Every structure is written in C-alpha cells, then in structure tokens.
JSON list of C-alpha atoms in Angstrom, two decimals:
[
{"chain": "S", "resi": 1, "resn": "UNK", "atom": "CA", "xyz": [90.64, 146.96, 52.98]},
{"chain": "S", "resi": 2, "resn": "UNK", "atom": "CA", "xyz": [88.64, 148.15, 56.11]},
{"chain": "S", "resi": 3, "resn": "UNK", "atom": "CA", "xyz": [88.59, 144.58, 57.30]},
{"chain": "S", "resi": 4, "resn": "UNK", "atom": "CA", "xyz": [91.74, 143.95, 56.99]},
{"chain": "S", "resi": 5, "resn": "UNK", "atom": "CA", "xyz": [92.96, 147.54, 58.94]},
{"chain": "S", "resi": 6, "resn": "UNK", "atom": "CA", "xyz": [90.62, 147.69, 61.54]},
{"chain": "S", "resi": 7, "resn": "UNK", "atom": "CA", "xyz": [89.67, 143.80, 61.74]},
{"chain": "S", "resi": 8, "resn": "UNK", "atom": "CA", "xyz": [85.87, 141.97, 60.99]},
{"chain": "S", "resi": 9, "resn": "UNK", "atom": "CA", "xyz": [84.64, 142.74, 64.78]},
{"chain": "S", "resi": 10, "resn": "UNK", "atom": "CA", "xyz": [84.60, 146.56, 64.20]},
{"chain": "S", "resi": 11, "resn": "UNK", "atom": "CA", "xyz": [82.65, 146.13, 61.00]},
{"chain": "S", "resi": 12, "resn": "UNK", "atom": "CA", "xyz": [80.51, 144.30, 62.39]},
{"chain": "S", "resi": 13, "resn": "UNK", "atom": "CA", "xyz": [79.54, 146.34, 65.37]},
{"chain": "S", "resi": 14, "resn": "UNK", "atom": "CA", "xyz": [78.44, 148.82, 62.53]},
{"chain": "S", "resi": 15, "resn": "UNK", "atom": "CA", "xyz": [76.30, 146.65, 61.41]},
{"chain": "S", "resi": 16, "resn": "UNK", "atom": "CA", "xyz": [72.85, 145.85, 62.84]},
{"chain": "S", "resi": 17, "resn": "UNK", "atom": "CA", "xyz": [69.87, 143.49, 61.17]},
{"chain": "S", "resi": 18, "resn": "UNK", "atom": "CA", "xyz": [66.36, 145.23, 61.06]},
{"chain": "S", "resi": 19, "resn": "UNK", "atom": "CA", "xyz": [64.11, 143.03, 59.66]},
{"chain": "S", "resi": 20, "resn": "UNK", "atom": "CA", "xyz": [61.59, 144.99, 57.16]},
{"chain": "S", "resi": 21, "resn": "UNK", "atom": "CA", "xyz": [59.18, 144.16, 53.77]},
{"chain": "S", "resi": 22, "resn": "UNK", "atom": "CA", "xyz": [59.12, 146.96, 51.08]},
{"chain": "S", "resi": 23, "resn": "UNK", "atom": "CA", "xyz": [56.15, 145.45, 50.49]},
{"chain": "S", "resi": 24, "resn": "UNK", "atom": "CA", "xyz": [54.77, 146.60, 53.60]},
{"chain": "S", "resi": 25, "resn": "UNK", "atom": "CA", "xyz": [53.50, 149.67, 54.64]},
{"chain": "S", "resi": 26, "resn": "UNK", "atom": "CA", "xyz": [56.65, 151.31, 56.55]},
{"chain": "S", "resi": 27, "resn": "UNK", "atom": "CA", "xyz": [58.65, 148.75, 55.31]},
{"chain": "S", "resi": 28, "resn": "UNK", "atom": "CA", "xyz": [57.49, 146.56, 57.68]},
{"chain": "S", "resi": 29, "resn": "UNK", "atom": "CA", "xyz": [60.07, 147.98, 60.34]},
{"chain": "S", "resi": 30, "resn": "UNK", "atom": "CA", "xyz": [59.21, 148.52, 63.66]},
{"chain": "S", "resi": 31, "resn": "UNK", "atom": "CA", "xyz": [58.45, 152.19, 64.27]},
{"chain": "S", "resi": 32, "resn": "UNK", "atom": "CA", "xyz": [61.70, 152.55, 66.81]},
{"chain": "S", "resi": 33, "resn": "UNK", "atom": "CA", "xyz": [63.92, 150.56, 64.56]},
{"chain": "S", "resi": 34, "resn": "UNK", "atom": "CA", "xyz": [62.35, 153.22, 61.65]},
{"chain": "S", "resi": 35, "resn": "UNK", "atom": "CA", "xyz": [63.56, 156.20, 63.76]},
{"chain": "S", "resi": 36, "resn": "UNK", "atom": "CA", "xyz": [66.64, 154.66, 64.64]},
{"chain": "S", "resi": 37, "resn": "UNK", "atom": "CA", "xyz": [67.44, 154.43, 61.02]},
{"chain": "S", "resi": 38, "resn": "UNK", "atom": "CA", "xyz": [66.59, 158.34, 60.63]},
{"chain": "S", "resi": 39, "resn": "UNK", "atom": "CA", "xyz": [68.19, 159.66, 62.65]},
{"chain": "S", "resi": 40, "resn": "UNK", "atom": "CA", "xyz": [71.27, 157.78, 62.32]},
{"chain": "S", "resi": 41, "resn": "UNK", "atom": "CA", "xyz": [71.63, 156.59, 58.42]},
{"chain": "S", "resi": 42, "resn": "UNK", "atom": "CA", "xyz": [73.34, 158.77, 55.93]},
{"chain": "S", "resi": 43, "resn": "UNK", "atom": "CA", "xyz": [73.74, 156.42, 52.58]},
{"chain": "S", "resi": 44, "resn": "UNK", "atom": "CA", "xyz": [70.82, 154.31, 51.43]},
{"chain": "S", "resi": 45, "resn": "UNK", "atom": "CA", "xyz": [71.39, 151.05, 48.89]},
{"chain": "S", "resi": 46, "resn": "UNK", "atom": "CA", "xyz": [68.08, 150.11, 47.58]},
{"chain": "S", "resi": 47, "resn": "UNK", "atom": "CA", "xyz": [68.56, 146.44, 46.32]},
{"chain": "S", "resi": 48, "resn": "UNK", "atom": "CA", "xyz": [65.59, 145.11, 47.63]},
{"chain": "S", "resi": 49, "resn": "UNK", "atom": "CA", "xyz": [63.70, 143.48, 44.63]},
{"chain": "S", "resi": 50, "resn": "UNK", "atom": "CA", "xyz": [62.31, 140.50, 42.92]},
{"chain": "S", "resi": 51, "resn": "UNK", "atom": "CA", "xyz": [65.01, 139.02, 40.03]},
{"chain": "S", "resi": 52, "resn": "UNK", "atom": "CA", "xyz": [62.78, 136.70, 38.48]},
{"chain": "S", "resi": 53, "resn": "UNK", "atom": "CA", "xyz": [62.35, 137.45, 35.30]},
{"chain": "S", "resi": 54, "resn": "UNK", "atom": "CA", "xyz": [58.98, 135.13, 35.07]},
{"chain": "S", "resi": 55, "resn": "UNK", "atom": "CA", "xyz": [57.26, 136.64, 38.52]},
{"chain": "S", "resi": 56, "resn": "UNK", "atom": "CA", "xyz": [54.03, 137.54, 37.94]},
{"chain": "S", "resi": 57, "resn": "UNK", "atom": "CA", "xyz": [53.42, 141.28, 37.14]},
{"chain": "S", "resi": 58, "resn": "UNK", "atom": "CA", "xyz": [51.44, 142.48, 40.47]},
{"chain": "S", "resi": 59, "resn": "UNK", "atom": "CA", "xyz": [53.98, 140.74, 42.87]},
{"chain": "S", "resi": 60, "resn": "UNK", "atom": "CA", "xyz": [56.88, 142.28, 40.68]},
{"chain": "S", "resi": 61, "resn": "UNK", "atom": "CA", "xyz": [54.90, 145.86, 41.26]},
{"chain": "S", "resi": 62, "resn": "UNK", "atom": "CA", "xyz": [54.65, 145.57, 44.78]},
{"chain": "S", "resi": 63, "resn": "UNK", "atom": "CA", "xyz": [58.19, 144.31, 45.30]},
{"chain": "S", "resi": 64, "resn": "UNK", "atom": "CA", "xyz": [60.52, 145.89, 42.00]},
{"chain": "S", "resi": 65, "resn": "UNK", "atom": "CA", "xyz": [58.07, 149.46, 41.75]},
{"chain": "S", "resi": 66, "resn": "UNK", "atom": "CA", "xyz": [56.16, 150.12, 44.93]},
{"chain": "S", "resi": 67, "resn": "UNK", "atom": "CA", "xyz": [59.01, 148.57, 47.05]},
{"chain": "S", "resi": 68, "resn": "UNK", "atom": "CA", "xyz": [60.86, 151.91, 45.71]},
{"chain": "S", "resi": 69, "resn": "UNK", "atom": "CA", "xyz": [58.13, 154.50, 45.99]},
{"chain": "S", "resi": 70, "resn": "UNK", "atom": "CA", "xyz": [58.40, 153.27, 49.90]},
{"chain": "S", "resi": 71, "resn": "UNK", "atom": "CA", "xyz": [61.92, 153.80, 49.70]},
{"chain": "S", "resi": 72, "resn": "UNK", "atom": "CA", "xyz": [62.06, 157.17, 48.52]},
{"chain": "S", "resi": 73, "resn": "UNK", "atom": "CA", "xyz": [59.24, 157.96, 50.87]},
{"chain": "S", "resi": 74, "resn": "UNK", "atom": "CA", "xyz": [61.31, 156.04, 53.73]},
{"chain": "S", "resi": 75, "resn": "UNK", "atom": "CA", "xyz": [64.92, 158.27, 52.15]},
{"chain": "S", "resi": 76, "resn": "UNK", "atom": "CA", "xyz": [63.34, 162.02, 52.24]},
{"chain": "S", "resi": 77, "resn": "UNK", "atom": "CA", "xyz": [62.33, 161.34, 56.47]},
{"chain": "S", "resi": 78, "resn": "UNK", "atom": "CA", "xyz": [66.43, 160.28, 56.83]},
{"chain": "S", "resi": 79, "resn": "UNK", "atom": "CA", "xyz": [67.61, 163.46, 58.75]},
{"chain": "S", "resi": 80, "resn": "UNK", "atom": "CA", "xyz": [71.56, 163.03, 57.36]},
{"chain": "S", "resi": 81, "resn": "UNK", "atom": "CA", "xyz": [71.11, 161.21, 54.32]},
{"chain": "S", "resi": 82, "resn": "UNK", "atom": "CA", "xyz": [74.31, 161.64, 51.52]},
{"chain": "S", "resi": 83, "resn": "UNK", "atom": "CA", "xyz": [72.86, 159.51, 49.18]},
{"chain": "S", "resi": 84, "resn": "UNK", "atom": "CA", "xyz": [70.40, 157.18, 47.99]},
{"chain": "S", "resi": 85, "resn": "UNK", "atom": "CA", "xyz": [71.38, 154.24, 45.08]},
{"chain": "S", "resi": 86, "resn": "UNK", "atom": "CA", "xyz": [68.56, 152.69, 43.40]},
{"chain": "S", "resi": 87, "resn": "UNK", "atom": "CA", "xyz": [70.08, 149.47, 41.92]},
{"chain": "S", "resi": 88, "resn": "UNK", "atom": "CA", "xyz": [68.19, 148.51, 39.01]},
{"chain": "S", "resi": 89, "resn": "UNK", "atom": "CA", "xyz": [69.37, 146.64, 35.62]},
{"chain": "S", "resi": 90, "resn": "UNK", "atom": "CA", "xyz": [71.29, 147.17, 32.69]},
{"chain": "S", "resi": 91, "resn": "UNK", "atom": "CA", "xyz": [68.29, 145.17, 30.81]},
{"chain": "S", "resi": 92, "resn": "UNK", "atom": "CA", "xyz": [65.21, 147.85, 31.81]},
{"chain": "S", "resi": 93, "resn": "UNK", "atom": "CA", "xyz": [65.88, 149.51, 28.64]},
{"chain": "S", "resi": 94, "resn": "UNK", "atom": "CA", "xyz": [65.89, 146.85, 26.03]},
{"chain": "S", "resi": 95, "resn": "UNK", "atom": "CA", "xyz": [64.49, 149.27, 23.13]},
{"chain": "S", "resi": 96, "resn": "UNK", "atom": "CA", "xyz": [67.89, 151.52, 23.55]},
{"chain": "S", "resi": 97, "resn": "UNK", "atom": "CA", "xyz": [70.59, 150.04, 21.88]},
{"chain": "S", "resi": 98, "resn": "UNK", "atom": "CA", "xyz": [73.03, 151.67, 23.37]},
{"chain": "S", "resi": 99, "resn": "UNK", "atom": "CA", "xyz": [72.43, 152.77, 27.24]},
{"chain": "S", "resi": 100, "resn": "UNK", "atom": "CA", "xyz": [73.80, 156.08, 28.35]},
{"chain": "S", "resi": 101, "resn": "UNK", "atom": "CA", "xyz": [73.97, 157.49, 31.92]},
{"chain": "S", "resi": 102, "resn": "UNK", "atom": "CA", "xyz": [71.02, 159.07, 31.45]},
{"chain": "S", "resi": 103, "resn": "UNK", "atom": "CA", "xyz": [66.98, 159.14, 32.41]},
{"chain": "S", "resi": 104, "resn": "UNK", "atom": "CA", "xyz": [64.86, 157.08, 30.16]},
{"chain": "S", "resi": 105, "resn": "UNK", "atom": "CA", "xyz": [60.77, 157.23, 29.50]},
{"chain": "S", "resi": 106, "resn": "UNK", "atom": "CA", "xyz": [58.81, 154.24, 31.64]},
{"chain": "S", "resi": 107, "resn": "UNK", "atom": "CA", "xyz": [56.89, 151.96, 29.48]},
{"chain": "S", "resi": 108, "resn": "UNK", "atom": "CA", "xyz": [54.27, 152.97, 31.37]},
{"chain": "S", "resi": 109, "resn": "UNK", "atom": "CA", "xyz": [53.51, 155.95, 34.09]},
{"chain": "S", "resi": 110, "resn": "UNK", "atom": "CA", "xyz": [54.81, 154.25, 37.68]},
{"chain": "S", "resi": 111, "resn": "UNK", "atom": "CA", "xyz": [51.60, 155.83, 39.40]},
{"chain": "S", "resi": 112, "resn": "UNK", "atom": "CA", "xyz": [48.93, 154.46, 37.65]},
{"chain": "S", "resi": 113, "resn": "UNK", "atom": "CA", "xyz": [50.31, 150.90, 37.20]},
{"chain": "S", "resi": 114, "resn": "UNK", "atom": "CA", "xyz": [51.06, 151.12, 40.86]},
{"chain": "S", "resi": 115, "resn": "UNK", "atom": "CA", "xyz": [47.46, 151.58, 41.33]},
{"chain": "S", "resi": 116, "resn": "UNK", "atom": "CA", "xyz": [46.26, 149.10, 38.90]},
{"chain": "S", "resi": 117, "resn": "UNK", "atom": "CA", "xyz": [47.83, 146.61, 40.91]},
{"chain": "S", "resi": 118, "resn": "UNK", "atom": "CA", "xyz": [46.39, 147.84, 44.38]},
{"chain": "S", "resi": 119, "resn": "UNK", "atom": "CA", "xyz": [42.56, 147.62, 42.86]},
{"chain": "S", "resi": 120, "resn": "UNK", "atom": "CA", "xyz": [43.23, 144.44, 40.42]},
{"chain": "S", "resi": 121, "resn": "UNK", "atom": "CA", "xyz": [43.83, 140.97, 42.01]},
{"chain": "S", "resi": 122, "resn": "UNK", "atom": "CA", "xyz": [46.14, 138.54, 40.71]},
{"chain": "S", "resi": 123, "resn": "UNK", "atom": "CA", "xyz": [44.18, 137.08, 38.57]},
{"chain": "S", "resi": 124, "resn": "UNK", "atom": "CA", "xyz": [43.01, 140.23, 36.79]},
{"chain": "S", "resi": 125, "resn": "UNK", "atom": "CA", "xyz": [46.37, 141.58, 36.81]},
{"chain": "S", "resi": 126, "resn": "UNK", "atom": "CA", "xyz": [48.06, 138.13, 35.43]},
{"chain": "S", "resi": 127, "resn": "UNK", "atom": "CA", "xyz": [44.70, 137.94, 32.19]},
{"chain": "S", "resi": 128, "resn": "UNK", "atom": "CA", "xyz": [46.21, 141.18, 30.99]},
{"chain": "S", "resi": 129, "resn": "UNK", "atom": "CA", "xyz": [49.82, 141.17, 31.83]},
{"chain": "S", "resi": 130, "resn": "UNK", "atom": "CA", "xyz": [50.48, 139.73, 28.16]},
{"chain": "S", "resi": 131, "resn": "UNK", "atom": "CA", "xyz": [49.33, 143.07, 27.05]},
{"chain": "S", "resi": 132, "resn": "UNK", "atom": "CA", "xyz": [50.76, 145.43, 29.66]},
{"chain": "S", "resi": 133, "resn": "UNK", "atom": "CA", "xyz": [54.34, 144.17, 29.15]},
{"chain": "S", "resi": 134, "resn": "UNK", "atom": "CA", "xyz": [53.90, 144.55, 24.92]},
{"chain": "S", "resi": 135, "resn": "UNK", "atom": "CA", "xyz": [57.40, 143.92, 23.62]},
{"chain": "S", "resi": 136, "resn": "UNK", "atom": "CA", "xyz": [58.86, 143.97, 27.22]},
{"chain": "S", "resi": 137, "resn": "UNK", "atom": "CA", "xyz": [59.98, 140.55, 27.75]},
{"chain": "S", "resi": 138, "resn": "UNK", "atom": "CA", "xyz": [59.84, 139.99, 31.31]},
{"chain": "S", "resi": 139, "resn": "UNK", "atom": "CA", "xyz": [58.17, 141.91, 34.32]},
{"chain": "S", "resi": 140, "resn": "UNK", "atom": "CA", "xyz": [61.62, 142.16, 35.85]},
{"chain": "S", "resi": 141, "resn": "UNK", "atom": "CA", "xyz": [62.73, 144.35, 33.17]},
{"chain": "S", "resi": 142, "resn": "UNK", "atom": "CA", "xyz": [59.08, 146.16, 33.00]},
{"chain": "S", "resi": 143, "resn": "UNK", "atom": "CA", "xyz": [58.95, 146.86, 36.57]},
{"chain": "S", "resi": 144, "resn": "UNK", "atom": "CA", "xyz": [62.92, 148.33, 36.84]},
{"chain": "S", "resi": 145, "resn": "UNK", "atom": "CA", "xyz": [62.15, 150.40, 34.43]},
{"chain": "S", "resi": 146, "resn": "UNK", "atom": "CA", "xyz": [58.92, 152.16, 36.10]},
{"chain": "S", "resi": 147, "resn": "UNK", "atom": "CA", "xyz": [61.16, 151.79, 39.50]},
{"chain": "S", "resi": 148, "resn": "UNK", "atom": "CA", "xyz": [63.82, 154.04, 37.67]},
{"chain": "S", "resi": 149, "resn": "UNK", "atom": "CA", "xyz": [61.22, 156.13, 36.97]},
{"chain": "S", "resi": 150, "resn": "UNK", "atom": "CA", "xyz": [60.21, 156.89, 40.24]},
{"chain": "S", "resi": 151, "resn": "UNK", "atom": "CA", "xyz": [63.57, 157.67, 40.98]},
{"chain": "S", "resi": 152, "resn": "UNK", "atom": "CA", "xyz": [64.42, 159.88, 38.77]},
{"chain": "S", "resi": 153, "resn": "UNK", "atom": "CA", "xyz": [60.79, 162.02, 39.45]},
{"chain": "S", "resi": 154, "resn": "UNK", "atom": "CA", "xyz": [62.97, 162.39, 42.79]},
{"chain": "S", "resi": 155, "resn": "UNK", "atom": "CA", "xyz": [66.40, 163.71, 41.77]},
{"chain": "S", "resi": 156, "resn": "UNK", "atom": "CA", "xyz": [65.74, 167.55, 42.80]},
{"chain": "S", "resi": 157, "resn": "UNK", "atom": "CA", "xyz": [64.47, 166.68, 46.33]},
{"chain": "S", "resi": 158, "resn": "UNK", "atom": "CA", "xyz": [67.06, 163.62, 46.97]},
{"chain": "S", "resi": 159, "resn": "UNK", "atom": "CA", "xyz": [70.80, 163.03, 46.51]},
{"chain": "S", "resi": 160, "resn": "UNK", "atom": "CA", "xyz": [69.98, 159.66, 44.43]},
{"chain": "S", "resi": 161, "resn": "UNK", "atom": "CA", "xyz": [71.54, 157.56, 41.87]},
{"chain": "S", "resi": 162, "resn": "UNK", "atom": "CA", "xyz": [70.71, 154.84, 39.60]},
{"chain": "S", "resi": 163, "resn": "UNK", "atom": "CA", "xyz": [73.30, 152.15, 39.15]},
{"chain": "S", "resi": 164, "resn": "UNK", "atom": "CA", "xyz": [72.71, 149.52, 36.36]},
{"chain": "S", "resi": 165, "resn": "UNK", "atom": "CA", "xyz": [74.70, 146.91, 36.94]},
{"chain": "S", "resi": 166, "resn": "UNK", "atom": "CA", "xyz": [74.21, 144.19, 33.49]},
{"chain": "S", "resi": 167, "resn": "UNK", "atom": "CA", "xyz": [75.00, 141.45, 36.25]},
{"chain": "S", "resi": 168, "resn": "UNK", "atom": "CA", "xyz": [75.10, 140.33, 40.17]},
{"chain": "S", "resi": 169, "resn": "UNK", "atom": "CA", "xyz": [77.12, 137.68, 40.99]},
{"chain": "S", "resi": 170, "resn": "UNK", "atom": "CA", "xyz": [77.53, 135.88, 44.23]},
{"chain": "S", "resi": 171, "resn": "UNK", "atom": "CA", "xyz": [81.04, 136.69, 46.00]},
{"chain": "S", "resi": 172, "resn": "UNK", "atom": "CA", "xyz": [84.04, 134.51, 45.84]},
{"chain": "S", "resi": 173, "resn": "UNK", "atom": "CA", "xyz": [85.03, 134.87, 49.55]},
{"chain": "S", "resi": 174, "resn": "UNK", "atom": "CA", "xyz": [82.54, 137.59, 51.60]},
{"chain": "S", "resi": 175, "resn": "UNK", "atom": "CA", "xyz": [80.66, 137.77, 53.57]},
{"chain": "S", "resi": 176, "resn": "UNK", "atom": "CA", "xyz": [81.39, 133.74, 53.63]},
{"chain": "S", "resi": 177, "resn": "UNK", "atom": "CA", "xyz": [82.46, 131.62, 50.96]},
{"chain": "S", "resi": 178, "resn": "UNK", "atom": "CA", "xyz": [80.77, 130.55, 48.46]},
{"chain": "S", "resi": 179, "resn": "UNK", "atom": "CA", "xyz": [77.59, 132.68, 49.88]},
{"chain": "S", "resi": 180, "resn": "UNK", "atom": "CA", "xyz": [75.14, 133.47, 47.34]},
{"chain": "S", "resi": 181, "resn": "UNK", "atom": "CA", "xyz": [71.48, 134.32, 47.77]},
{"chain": "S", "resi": 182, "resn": "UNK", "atom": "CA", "xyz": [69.28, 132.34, 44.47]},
{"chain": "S", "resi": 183, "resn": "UNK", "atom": "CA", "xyz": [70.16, 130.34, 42.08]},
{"chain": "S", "resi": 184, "resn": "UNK", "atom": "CA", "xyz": [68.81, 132.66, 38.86]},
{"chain": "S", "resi": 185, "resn": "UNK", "atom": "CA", "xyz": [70.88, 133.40, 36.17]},
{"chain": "S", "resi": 186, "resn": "UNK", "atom": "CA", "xyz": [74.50, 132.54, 35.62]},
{"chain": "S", "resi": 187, "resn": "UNK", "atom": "CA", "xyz": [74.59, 130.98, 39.37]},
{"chain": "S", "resi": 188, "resn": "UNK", "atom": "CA", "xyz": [72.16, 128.02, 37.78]},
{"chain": "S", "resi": 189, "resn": "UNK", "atom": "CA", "xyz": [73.85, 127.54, 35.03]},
{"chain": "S", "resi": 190, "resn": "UNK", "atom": "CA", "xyz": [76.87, 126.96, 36.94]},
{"chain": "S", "resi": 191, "resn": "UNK", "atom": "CA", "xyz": [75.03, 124.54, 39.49]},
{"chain": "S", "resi": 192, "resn": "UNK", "atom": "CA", "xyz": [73.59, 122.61, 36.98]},
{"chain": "S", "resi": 193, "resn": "UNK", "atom": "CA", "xyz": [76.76, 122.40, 34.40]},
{"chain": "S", "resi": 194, "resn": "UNK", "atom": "CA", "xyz": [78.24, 120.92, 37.95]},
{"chain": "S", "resi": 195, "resn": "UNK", "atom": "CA", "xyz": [76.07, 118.37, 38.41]},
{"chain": "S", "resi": 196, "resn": "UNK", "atom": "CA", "xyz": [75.90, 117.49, 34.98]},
{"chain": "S", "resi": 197, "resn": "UNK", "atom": "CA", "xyz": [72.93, 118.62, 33.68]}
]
C-alpha cells in the first residue's frame, strides 16, 4: 500500500543495512551504527535465528536464546522504542495441545542453559544434548521456547510481544520475486517435487 502511494524510492531511503551477529557481543554492530539505531529506532522485529530443526544445541543457544537476551539488552538502551516482537514458533510448545496467547514454562531455565553453553564446548554440549532436549524433538523448538522465556521475564520493563507464527514462507512478489532466504521446510519440498525428486 505504502509502495504503491508514495513509490519504492521513499521506502527505501528509510531503509538502511547495518550489518550485525546476535551472536556477538553488541550484536556485532559498530558502536556508531549501535547509537544510530538508539536514538533513532522505535519498533524492533527480532527474527534473527537459526530454523534448523537438526542444528546442534550450543549453536542453536547462541543464535535462537542468547541471540535474544542481546536483543532485549540491545531494546531497553532504544531511547523511543514502541515495541519489541520476538518472533518465535507455533511448535515451541509441543506438550500444549492447544496454544493460547499466553506465557508458557521453558523446558529448562534460559540462564543456566545459556551458561552451560558458554563453559561447555561443542562436543560436551552435543554428548548430552540427547538428554537436555528429553521429549523435545528438535533444538529449534527447545531453544524458542527458552527464547520466549526470556521475553516474557521482560514484559514489565519493555513494550514486547511474542508472535508465533506455525509457518514462514518466502514471498510471492517482494522484496523481488521469487526471493526466499533457505530452502527448509515447505520451500524444499517444493524444490525438490520440481525437479522431480
């Protein structure tokens, strides 16, 4: 609608790429380019994350679980912030069988697996991941659900939000056709039902 009233070039000179890692410490931004952003920012989208569901547990962590403790951190220096959207996943919650707009337990407390991960290496982290997940079946879905979490721990000193979408899709005709980012889910299916797999 905007882009069709006020034309692509004036969206586009609201937009400007900052490169960052919510991995990193500071998100990996530059420190101008991080006060740039506070000062002048007022709604956050966290998508940032990992979507493979077979990813092993400590880079899911630091990427699905510390990736939003950075965030939050990151959303409570913004100086005009509205809001801040967490996107997680319908499938964090696979115990519930019905979900609810609601705040559910963590399999786990975010904190100390965050930890865990920052002490263990991979290879400690992977010999017991079998039995840190229990009847979780993926780390995507474990590590949503602690990044929820830490969300929610935040609701009194942030304007935030978790959406749940059950799916992500790539976009029939935005930014540019036929643009989509990985090939996981219903995207490969597609791709390989086309070449005739």
């Amino acid at each position: 609608m905007v882009k069709k009233q006020k034309g692509e070039d004036v969206i586009l000179s609201k937009v400007s790429a900052i490169a960052g890692d919510v991995t990193e410490l500071g998100l990996g931004i530059q420190p101008n380019d991080l006060e740039t952003l506070r000062n002048e920012v007022t709604i956050i989208y966290h998508c940032a994350a990992t979507v493979r569901f077979d990813e092993p547990l400590r880079k899911a962590v630091f990427l699905n679980t510390r990736g939003t403790k950075y965030m939050l951190e990151f959303a409570k220096s913004v100086k005009h912030l509205d809001f801040f959207a967490h996107v997680s996943t319908a499938y964090c919650h696979l115990h519930v069988k019905t979900l609810y707009e609601r705040v559910y337990d963590p399999p786990a407390n975010p904190h100390k697996v965050i930890s865990a991960c920052e002490w263990l290496t991979d290879e400690q982290v992977a010999a017991i991941e079998h039995k840190i997940l229990g009847d979780i079946p993926n780390t995507y879905a474990y590590t949503k659900s602690l990044s929820e979490a830490l969300v929610a721990e935040n609701f009194d000193e942030l304007p935030a939000m978790i959406l749940r979408p059950s799916i992500v899709i790539p976009v029939w005709r935005e930014p540019v056709p036929g643009w989509t980012d990985n090939i996981n889910g219903p995207t490969g299916l597609l791709i390989a039902a086309g070449k005739g797999i």
